[in-house]
XYZ file of C-alpha atoms in Angstrom:
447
model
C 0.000 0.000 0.000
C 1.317 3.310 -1.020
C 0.594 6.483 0.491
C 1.580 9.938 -1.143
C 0.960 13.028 1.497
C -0.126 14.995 -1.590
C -3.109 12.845 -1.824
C -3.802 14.179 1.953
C -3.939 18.035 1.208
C 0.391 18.338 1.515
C 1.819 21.414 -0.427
C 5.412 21.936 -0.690
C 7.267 24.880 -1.074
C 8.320 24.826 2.867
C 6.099 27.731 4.012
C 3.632 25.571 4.974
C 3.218 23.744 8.022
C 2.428 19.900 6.523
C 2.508 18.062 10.255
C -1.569 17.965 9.764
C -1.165 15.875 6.346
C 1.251 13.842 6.652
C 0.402 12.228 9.714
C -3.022 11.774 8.556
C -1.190 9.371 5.803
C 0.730 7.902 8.147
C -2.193 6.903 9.909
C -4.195 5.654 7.222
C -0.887 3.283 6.635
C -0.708 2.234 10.182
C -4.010 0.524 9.217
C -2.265 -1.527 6.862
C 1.060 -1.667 6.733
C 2.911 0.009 3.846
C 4.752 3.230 2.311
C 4.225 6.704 3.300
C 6.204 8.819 0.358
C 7.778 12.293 0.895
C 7.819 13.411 -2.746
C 9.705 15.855 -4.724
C 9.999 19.011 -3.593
C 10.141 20.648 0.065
C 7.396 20.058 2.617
C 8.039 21.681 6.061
C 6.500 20.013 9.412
C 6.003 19.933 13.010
C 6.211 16.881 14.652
C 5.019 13.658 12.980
C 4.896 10.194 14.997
C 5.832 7.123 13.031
C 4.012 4.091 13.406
C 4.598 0.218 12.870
C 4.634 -1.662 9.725
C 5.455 1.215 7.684
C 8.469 3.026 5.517
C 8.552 6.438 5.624
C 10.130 7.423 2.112
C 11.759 10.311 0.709
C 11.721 10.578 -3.187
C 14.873 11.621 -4.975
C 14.583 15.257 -4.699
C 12.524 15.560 -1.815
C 12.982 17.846 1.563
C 11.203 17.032 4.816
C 11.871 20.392 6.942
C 11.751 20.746 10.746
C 9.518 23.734 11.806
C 11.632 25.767 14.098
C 7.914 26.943 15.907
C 8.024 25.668 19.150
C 4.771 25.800 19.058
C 4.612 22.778 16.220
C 7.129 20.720 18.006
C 5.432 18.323 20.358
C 8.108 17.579 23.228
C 7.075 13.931 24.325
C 8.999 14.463 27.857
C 6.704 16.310 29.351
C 3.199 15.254 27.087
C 3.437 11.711 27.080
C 3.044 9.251 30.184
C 5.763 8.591 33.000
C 7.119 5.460 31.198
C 7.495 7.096 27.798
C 9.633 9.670 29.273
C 12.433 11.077 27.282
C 16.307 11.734 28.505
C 15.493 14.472 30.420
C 16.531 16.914 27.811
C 14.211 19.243 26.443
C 12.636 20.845 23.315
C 10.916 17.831 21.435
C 12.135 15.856 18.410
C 11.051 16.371 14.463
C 9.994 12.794 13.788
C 9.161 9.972 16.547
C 8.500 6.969 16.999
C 7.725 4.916 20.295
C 6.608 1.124 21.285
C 6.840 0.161 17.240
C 8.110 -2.555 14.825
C 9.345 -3.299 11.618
C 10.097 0.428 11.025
C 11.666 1.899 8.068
C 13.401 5.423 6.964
C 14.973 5.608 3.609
C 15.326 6.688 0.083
C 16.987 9.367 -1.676
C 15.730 12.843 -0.125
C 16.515 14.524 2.370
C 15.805 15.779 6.135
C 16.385 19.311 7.247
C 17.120 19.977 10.909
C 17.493 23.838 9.824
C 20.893 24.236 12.648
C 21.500 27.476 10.440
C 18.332 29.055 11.985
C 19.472 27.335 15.569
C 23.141 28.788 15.831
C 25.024 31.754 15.772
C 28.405 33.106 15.868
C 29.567 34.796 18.664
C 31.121 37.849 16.820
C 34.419 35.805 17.141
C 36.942 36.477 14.732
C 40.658 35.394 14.018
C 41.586 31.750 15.255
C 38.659 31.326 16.968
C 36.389 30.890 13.620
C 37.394 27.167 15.114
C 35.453 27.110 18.370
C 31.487 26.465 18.657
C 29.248 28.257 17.672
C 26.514 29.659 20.229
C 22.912 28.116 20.349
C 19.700 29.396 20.321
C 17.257 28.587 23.132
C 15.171 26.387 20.786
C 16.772 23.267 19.177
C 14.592 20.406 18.924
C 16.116 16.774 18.031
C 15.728 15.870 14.133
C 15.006 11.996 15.515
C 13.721 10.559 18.964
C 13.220 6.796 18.330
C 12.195 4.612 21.192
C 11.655 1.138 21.779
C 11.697 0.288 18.037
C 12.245 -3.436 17.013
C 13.611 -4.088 13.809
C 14.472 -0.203 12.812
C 16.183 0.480 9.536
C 17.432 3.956 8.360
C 18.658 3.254 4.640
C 20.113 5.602 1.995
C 18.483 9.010 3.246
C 20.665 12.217 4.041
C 20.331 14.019 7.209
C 21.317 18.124 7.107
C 22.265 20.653 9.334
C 20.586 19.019 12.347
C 20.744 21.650 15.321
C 20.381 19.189 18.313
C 20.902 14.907 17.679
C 20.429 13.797 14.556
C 19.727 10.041 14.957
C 18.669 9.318 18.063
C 17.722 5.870 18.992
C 16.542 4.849 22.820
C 16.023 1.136 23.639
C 16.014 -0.090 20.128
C 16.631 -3.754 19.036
C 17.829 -5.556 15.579
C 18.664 -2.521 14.087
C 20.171 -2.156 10.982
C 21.638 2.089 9.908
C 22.947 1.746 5.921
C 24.212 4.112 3.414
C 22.866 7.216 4.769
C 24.684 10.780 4.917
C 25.037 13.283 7.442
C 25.852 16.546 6.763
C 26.177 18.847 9.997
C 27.239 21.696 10.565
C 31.162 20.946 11.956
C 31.095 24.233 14.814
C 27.568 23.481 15.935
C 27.719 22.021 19.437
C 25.622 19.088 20.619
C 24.846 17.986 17.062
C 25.934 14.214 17.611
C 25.475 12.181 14.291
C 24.245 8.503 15.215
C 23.204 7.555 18.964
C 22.337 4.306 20.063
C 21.856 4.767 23.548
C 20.737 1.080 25.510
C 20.265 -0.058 22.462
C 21.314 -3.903 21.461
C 21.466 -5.874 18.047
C 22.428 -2.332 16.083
C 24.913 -2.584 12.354
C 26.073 1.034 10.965
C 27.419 0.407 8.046
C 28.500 2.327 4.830
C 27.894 6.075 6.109
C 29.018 9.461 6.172
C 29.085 11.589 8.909
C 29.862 14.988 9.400
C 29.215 16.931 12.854
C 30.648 19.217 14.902
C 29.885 17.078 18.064
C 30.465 13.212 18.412
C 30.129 11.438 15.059
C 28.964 8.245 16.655
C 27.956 7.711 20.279
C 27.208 5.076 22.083
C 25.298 5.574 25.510
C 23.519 4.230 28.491
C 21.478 7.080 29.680
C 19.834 6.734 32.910
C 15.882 6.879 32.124
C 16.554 4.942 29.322
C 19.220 2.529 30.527
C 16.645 1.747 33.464
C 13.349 0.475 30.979
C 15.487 -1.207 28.165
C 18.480 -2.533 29.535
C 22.626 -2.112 28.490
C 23.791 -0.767 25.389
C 25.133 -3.932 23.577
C 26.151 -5.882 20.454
C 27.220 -3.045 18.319
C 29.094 -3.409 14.886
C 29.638 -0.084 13.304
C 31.961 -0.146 9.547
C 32.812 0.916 6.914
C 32.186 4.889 7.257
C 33.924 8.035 6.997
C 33.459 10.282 10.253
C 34.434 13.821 10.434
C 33.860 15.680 13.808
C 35.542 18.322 15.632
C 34.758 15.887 18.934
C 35.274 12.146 18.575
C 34.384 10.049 15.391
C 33.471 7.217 17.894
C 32.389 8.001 21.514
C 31.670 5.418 24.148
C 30.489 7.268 27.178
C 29.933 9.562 29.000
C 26.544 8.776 30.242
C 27.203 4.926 31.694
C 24.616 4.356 34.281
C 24.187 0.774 32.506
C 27.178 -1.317 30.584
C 28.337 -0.712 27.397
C 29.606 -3.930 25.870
C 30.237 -6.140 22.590
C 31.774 -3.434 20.330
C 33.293 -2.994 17.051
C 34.501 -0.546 15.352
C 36.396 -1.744 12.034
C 37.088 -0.603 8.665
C 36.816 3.484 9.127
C 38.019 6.120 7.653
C 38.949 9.142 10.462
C 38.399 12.870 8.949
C 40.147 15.546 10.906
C 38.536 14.626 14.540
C 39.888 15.605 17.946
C 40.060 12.338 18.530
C 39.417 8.830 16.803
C 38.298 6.815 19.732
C 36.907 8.355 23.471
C 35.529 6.131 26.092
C 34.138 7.769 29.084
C 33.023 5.932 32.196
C 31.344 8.804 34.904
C 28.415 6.741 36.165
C 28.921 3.607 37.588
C 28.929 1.622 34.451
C 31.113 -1.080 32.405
C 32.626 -0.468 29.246
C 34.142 -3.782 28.357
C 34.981 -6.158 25.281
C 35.357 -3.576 22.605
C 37.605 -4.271 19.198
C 38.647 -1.095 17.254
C 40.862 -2.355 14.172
C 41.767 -1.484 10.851
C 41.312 2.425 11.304
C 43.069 5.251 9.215
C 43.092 8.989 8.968
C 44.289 11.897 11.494
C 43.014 13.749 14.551
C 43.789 16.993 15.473
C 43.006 20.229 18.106
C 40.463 22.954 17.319
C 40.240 25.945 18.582
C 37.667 27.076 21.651
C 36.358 30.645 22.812
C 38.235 32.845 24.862
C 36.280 32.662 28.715
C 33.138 34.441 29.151
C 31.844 34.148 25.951
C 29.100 32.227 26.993
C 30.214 29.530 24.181
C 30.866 25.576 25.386
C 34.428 23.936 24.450
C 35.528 20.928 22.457
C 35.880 17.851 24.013
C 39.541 16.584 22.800
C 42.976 18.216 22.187
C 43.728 15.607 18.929
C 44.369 12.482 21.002
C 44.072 8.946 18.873
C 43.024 7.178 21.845
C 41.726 8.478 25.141
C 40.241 5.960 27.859
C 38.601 7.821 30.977
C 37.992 6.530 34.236
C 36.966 9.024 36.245
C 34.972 11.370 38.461
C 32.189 13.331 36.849
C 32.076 15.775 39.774
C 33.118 16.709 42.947
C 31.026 14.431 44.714
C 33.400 11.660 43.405
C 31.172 8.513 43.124
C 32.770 5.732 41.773
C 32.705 6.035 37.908
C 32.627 2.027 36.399
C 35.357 0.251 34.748
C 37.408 -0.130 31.137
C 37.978 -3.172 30.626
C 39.383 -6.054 27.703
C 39.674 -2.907 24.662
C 41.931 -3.689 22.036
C 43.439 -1.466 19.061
C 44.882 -3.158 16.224
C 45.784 -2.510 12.778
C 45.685 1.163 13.563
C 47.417 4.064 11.316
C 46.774 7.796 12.582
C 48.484 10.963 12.312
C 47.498 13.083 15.640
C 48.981 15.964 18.118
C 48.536 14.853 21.657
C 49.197 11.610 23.276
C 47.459 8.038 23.505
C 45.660 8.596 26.667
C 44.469 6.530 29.706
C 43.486 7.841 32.835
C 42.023 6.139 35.725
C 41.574 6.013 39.136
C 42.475 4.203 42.259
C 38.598 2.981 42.566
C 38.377 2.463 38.637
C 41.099 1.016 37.475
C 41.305 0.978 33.597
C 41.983 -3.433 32.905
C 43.597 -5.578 30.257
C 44.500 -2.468 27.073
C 46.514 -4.063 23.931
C 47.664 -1.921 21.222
C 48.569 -4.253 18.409
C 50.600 -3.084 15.494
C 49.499 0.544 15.554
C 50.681 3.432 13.895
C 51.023 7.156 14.990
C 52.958 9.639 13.725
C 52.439 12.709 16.135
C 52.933 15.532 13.480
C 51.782 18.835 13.310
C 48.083 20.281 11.382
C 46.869 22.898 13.575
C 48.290 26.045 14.668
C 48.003 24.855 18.095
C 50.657 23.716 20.624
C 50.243 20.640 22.671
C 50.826 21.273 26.409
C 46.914 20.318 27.946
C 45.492 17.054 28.998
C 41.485 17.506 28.869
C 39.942 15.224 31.116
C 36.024 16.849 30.861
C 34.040 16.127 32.108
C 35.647 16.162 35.760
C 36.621 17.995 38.378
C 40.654 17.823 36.788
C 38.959 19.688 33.516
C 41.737 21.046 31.104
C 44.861 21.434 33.039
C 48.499 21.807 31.377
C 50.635 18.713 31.314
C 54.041 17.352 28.991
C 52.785 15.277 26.922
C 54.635 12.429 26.298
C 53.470 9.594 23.403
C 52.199 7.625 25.935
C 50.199 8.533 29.187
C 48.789 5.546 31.732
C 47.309 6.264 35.334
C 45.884 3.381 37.499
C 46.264 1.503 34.323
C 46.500 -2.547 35.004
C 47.995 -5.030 31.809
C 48.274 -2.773 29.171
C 50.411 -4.262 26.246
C 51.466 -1.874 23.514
C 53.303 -2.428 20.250
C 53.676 -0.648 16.847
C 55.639 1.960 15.419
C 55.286 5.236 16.929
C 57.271 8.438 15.418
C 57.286 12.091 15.971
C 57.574 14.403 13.726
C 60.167 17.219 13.694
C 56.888 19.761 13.908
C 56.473 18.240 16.912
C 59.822 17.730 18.449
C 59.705 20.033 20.776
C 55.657 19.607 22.129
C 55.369 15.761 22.159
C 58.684 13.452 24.259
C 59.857 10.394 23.002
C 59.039 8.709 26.426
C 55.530 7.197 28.506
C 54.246 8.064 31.575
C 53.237 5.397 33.820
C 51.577 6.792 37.502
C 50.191 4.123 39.390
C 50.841 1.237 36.516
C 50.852 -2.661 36.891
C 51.812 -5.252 34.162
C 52.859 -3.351 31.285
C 54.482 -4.118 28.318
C 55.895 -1.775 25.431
C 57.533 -3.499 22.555
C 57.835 -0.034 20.656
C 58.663 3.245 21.906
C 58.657 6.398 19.981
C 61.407 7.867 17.839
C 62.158 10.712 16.579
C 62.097 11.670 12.519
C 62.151 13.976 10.628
């Protein structure tokens, strides 16, 4: 069964709010399973809830546009009952979905999460065209989709989301293919893919471009509590370009994270390739990264008082962080059984592990890695940024290598610094608090 929105009163142009129409077809399919097709041209909407049994499709050519009115966004948090509550964060989501099955997004159009309209600069000027850019007060997600079984997102492009673009809460079997987003690279908070206590989940083939996490995986609290750990996640095959990490484990851990890999990826110009947080009490454990390429590097961030938030990263290749979120210094979780192999980056700060005396970071191999610490920004090394924690962004050496509370870590690869860099990164490691290490390979200078 097909169902075109123009045969329900739509009218494109994207003046016109649509959310009216095309949930009416969407309804009419619910009653029988089907397609629901976006066609050519652009169609601007409030909120529209997805239903089971049904592929939402965007013809080549075609724009589904989020309306920026709060007053057409519904925010589920605070409408819908206790158990369907959201993250905690507010303003809504664009298109939703809740309690459903067999659900599909795809084809060859496009969604617009209008971030243009959502940020602004600062009036900053010189390096600082680098930093983040300032938010408005209204930023709704482009996706909230929770408690989906069997969810597939196929082929479709994503733009200039403002908040999340893909967000997906307690989903199983899910399968993310071939789709493209394009995000603004300064806009804070604009994460690409999130699977947060989700299990079963492939991301395969994509493109991703944001100026906050590319990929993130997460165990939230509300949502770690109905659905369980975040679990069984391959993600390959993509090309991830984010001024934060391409692939983020972390921070919110109030369930385990587990089952992971991460394989066959192409690293654009991040602060940092891989980041795994522990902060709330959670396990992050049994993770394979392997067979990754391409460099990460340090961006700048506003001068203080500018109201504007910092990036996350200072252009490590690996950073492992275990722990305390605040002051109040609960005990964060563990890192445990990771492994890097087959690695090749070009970065400008250190391979990073830091835990804690309470949350010790377990069983680390690097396997035939290769970094080559060499100079892309006009930035010096001299900061570790441990956010977010009470030890923040303080200034440190940085060596290639930096361990703390770190037990069996076993390292080995060639690792070379550049004469850019001779005089920011040493040729030694750190080890504070250390037990059963082995390094095969130490760095070397080149030039």
């Amino acid at each position: 069964m097909i169902y075109n929105i123009l045969d329900y009163g739509a009218a494109e142009g994207g003046t016109v709010n649509n959310q009216k129409m095309i949930q009416a077809a969407i309804d009419a399919c619910a009653g029988t399973g089907g397609r629901v097709v976006i066609p050519a041209g652009n169609f601007l909407s409030g909120t529209i809830r997805l239903r089971s049994d049904m592929e939402l499709y965007l013809e080549a050519g075609s724009t589904l546009t989020v309306s920026l009115n709060p007053a057409d966004i519904i925010d589920f948090s605070e409408k819908s009952d206790k158990d369907n509550t959201m993250d905690g964060i507010k303003d809504g989501c664009f298109i939703y979905a809740c309690h459903e099955k067999n659900l599909t997004i795809s084809g060859e159009g496009r969604i617009d999460g209008k971030g243009r309209d959502a940020y602004y600069d600062a009036g900053l000027d010189g390096d600082f065209h680098e930093c983040p850019l300032s938010v408005k007060e209204f930023r709704p997600r482009t996706t909230y989709l929770e408690d989906v079984e069997n969810l597939t997102v196929k082929g479709i492009t994503f733009y200039d989301a403002s908040f999340w673009t893909l967000h997906m809460a307690g989903c199983k079997n899910v399968l993310v293919e071939g789709i493209r987003i394009l995000n603004n690279d300064r806009g804070p908070n604009n994460d690409g893919i999130d699977p947060d206590a989700c299990q079963n989940v492939v991301i395969r083939g994509c493109i991703v471009e944001s100026g906050d996490d590319s990929i993130v995986l997460k165990a939230t609290k509300p949502i770690w509590k109905k659905y369980g750990n975040c679990e069984n996640i391959v993600i390959s095959d993509c090309i991830l370009h984010s001024r934060d990490s391409a692939l983020k484990m972390g921070t919110e851990t109030y369930g385990d994270i587990r089952n992971v890999i991460f394989s066959n990826c192409v690293v654009k110009d991040c602060s940092r390739a891989v980041g795994i947080w522990v902060r709330d009490g959670g396990t992050i454990e049994d993770i394979m990264i392997h067979h990754i390429t391409g460099s990460t590097k340090r961006y700048a961030d506003a001068p203080g008082g500018r109201g504007v938030p910092r990036w996350w990263g200072k252009g490590e290749p690996f950073f492992l962080s275990s722990t305390y979120r605040n002051e109040e210094k609960k005990r964060p979780g563990k890192i445990r059984r990771i492994t890097f192999e087959q690695v090749r980056l070009t970065s400008e700060s250190c391979i990073f592990m830091g835990g804690e005396a309470d949350a010790v970071i377990e069983d680390i191999q690097i396997k035939d890695c290769q970094v080559a610490w060499k100079k892309q920004s006009i930035h010096t090394p001299g900061v570790f940024d441990e956010q977010p924690s009470p030890r923040d962004v303080y200034e440190h050496e940085i060596p290639w290598l930096y361990a703390r509370h770190v037990e069996g870590l076993k390292a080995s690869g060639s690792f070379e610094i550049d004469g850019s860099m001779k005089e920011h990164v040493k040729c030694k490691e750190i080890l504070e608090n250390c037990k059963d290490v082995e390094i095969s390979s130490a760095a070397k200078d080149y030039d």
